[in-house]
mmCIF file with all atom_site columns, C-alpha atoms in Angstrom:
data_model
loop_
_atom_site.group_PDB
_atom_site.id
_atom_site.type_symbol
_atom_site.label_atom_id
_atom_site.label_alt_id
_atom_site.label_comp_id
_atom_site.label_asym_id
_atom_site.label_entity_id
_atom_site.label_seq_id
_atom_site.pdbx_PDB_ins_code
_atom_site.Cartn_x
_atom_site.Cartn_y
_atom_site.Cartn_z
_atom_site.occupancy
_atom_site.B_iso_or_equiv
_atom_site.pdbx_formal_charge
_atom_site.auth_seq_id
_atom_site.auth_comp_id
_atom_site.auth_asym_id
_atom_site.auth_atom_id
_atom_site.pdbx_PDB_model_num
ATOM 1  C CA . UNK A 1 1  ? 64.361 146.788 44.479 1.00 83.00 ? 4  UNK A CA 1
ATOM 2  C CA . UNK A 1 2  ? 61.221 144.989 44.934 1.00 91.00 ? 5  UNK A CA 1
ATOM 3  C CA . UNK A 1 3  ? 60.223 141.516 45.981 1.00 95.00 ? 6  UNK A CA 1
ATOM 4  C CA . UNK A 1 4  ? 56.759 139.981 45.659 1.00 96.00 ? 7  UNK A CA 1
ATOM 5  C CA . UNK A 1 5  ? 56.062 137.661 48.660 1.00 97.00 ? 8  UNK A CA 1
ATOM 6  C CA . UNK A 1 6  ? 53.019 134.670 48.373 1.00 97.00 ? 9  UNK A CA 1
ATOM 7  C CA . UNK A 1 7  ? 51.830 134.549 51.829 1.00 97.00 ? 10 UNK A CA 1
ATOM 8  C CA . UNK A 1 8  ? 49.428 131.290 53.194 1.00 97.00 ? 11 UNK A CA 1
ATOM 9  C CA . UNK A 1 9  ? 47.152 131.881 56.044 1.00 95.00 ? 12 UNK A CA 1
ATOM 10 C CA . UNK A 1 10 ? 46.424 135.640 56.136 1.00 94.00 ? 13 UNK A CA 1
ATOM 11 C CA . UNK A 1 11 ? 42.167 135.388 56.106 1.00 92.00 ? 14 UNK A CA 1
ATOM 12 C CA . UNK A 1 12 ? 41.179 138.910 56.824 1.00 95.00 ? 15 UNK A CA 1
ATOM 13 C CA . UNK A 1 13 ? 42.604 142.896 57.315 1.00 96.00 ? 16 UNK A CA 1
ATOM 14 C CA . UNK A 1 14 ? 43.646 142.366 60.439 1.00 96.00 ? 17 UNK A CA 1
ATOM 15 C CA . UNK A 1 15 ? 46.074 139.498 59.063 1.00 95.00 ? 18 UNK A CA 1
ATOM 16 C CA . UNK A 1 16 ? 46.875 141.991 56.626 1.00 96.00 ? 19 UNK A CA 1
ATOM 17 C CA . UNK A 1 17 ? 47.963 144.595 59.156 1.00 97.00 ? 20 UNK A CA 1
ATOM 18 C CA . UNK A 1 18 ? 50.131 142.005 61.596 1.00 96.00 ? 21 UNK A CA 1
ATOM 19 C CA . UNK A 1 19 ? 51.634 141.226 58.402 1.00 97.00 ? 22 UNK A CA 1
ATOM 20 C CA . UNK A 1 20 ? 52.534 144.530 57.159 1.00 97.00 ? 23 UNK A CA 1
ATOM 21 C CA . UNK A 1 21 ? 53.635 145.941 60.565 1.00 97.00 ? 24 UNK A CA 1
ATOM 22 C CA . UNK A 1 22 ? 56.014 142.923 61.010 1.00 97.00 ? 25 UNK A CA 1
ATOM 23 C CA . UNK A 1 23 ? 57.597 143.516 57.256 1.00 97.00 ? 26 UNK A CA 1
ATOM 24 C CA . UNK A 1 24 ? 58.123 146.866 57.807 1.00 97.00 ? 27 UNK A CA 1
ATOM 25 C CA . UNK A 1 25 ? 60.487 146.484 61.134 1.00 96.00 ? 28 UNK A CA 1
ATOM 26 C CA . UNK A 1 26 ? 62.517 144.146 59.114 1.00 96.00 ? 29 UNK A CA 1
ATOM 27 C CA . UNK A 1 27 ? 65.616 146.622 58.450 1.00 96.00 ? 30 UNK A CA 1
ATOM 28 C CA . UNK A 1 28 ? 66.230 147.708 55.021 1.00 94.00 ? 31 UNK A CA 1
ATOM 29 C CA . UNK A 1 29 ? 62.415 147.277 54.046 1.00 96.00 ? 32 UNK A CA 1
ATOM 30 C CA . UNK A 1 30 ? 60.844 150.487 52.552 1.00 94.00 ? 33 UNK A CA 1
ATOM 31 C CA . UNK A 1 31 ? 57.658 150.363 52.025 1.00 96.00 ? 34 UNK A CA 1
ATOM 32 C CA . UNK A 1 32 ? 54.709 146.928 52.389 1.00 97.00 ? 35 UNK A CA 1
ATOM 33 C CA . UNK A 1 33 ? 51.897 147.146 50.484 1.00 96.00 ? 36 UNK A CA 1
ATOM 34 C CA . UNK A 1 34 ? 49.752 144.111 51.523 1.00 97.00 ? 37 UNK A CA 1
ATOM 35 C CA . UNK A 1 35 ? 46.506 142.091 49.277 1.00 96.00 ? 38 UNK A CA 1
ATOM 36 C CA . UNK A 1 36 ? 44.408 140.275 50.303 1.00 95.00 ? 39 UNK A CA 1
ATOM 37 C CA . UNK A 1 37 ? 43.031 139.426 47.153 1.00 94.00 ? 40 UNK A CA 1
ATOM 38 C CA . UNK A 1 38 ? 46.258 137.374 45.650 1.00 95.00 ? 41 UNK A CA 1
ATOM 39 C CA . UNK A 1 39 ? 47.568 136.691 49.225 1.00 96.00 ? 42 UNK A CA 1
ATOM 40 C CA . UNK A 1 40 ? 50.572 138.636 48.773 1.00 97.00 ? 43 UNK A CA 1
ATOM 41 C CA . UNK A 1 41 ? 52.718 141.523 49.672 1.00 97.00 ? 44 UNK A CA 1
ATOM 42 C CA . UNK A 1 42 ? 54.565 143.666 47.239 1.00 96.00 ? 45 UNK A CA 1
ATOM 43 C CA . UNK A 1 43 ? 57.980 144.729 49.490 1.00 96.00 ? 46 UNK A CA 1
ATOM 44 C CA . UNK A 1 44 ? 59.874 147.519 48.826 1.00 93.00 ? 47 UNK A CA 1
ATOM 45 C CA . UNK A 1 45 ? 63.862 147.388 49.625 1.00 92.00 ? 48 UNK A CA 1
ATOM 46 C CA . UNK A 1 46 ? 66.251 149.616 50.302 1.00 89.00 ? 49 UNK A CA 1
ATOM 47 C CA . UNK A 1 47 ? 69.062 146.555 49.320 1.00 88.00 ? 50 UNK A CA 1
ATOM 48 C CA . UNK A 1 48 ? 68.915 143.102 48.927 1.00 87.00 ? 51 UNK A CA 1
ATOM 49 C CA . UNK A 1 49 ? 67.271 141.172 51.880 1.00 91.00 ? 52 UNK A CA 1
ATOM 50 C CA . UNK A 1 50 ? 67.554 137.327 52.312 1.00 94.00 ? 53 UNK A CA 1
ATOM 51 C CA . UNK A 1 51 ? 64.239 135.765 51.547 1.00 95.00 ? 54 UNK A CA 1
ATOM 52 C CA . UNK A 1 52 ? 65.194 133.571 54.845 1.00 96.00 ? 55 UNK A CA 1
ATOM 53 C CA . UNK A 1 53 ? 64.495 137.099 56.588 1.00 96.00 ? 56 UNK A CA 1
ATOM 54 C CA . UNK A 1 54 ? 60.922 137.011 55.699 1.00 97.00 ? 57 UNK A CA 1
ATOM 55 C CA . UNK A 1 55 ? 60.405 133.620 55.785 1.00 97.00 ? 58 UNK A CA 1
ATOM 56 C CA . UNK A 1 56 ? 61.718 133.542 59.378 1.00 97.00 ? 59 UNK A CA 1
ATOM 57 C CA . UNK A 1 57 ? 59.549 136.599 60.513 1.00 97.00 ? 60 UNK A CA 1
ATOM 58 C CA . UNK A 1 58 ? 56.079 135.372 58.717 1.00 97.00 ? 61 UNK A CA 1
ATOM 59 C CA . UNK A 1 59 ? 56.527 131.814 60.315 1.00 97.00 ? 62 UNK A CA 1
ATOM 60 C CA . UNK A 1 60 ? 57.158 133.211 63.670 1.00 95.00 ? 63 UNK A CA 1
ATOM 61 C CA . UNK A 1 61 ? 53.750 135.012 63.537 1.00 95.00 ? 64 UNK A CA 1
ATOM 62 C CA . UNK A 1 62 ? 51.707 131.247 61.819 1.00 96.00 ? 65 UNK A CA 1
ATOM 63 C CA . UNK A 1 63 ? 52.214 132.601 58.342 1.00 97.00 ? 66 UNK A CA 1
ATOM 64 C CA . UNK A 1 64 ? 53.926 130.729 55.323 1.00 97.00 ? 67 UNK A CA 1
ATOM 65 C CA . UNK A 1 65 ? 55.918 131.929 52.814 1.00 97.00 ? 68 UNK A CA 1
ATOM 66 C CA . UNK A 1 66 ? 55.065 130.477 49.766 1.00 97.00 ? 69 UNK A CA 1
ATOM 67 C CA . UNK A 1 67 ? 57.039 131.985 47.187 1.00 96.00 ? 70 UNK A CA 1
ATOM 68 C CA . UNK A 1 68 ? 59.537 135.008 46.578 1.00 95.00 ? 71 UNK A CA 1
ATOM 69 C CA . UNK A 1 69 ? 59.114 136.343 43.537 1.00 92.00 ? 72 UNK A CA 1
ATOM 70 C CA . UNK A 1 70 ? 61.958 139.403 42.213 1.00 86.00 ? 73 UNK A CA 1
ATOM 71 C CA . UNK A 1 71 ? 60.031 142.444 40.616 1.00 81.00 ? 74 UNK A CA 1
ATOM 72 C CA . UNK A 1 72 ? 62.203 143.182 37.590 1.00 68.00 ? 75 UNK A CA 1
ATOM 73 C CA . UNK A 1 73 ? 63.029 147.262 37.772 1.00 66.00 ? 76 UNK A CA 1
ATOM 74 C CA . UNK A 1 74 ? 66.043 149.073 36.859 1.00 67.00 ? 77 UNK A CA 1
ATOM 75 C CA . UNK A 1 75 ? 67.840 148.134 39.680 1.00 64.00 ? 78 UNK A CA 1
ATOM 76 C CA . UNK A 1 76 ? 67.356 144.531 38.816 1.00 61.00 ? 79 UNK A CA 1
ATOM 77 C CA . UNK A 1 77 ? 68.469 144.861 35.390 1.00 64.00 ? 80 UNK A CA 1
ATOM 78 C CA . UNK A 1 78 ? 71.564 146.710 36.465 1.00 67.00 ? 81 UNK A CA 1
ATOM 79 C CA . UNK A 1 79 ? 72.578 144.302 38.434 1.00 64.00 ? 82 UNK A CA 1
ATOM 80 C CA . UNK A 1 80 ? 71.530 141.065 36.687 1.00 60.00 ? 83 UNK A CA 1
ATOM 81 C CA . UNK A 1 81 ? 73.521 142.469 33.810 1.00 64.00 ? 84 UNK A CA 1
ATOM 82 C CA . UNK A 1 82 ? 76.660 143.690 35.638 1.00 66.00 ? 85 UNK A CA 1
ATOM 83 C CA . UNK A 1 83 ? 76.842 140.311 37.668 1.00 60.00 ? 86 UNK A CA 1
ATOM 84 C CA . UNK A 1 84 ? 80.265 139.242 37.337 1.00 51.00 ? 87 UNK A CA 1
ATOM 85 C CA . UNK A 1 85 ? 79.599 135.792 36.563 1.00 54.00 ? 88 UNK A CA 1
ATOM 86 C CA . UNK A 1 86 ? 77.129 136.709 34.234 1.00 54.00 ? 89 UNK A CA 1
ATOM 87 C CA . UNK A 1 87 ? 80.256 139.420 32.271 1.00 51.00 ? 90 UNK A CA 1
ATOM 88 C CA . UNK A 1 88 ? 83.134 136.904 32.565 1.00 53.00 ? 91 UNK A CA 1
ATOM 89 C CA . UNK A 1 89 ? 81.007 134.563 30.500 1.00 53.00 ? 92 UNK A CA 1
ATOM 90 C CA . UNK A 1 90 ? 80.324 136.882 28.172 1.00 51.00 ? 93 UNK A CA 1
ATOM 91 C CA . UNK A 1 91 ? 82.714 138.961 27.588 1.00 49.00 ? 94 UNK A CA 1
ATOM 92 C CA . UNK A 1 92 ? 85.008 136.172 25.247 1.00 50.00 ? 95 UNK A CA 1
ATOM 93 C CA . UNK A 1 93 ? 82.197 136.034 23.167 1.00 50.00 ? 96 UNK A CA 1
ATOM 94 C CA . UNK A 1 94 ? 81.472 139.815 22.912 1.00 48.00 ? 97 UNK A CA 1
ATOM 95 C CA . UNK A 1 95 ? 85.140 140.733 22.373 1.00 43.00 ? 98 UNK A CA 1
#
């Protein structure tokens, strides 16, 4: 699973590394690739983590999360399309 977080306030690569560092102790984060360029990190999760999380740990350092945005993958088709909301109100009309 991965998550695409719009960060305000990181100016240079040092930002960029205090940023990355603190994403990365966050448990159930994989891997934090960090641009400067769009302001954004690309996050990549072992499970679901609450956006919350990251907002919590970038405004503790002066950063803001802007936006969370889901990166659609596999995973995120799987379970989109196996949530059981989304089957129960389908599955009258598909049967």
């Amino acid at each position: 699973m991965q998550k695409k977080l719009i960060i305000a306030g990181m100016t240079c690569e040092n930002c960029a590394k205090h940023v990355t560092e603190a994403l990365e102790e966050i448990p159930g984060v994989k891997e934090v690739n960090v641009d400067l360029d769009s302001m954004s990190a690309e996050v990549e999760l072992n499970y679901d983590i609450d956006d919350e999380e990251f907002k919590f740990v970038l405004d503790d350092m002066g950063y803001e999360l802007v936006e969370v945005e889901e990166l659609w993958n596999i995973f995120n088709f799987f379970k989109y399309f196996f949530n059981k909301k989304y089957w129960q109100k389908t599955k009258n009309s598909v049967f």
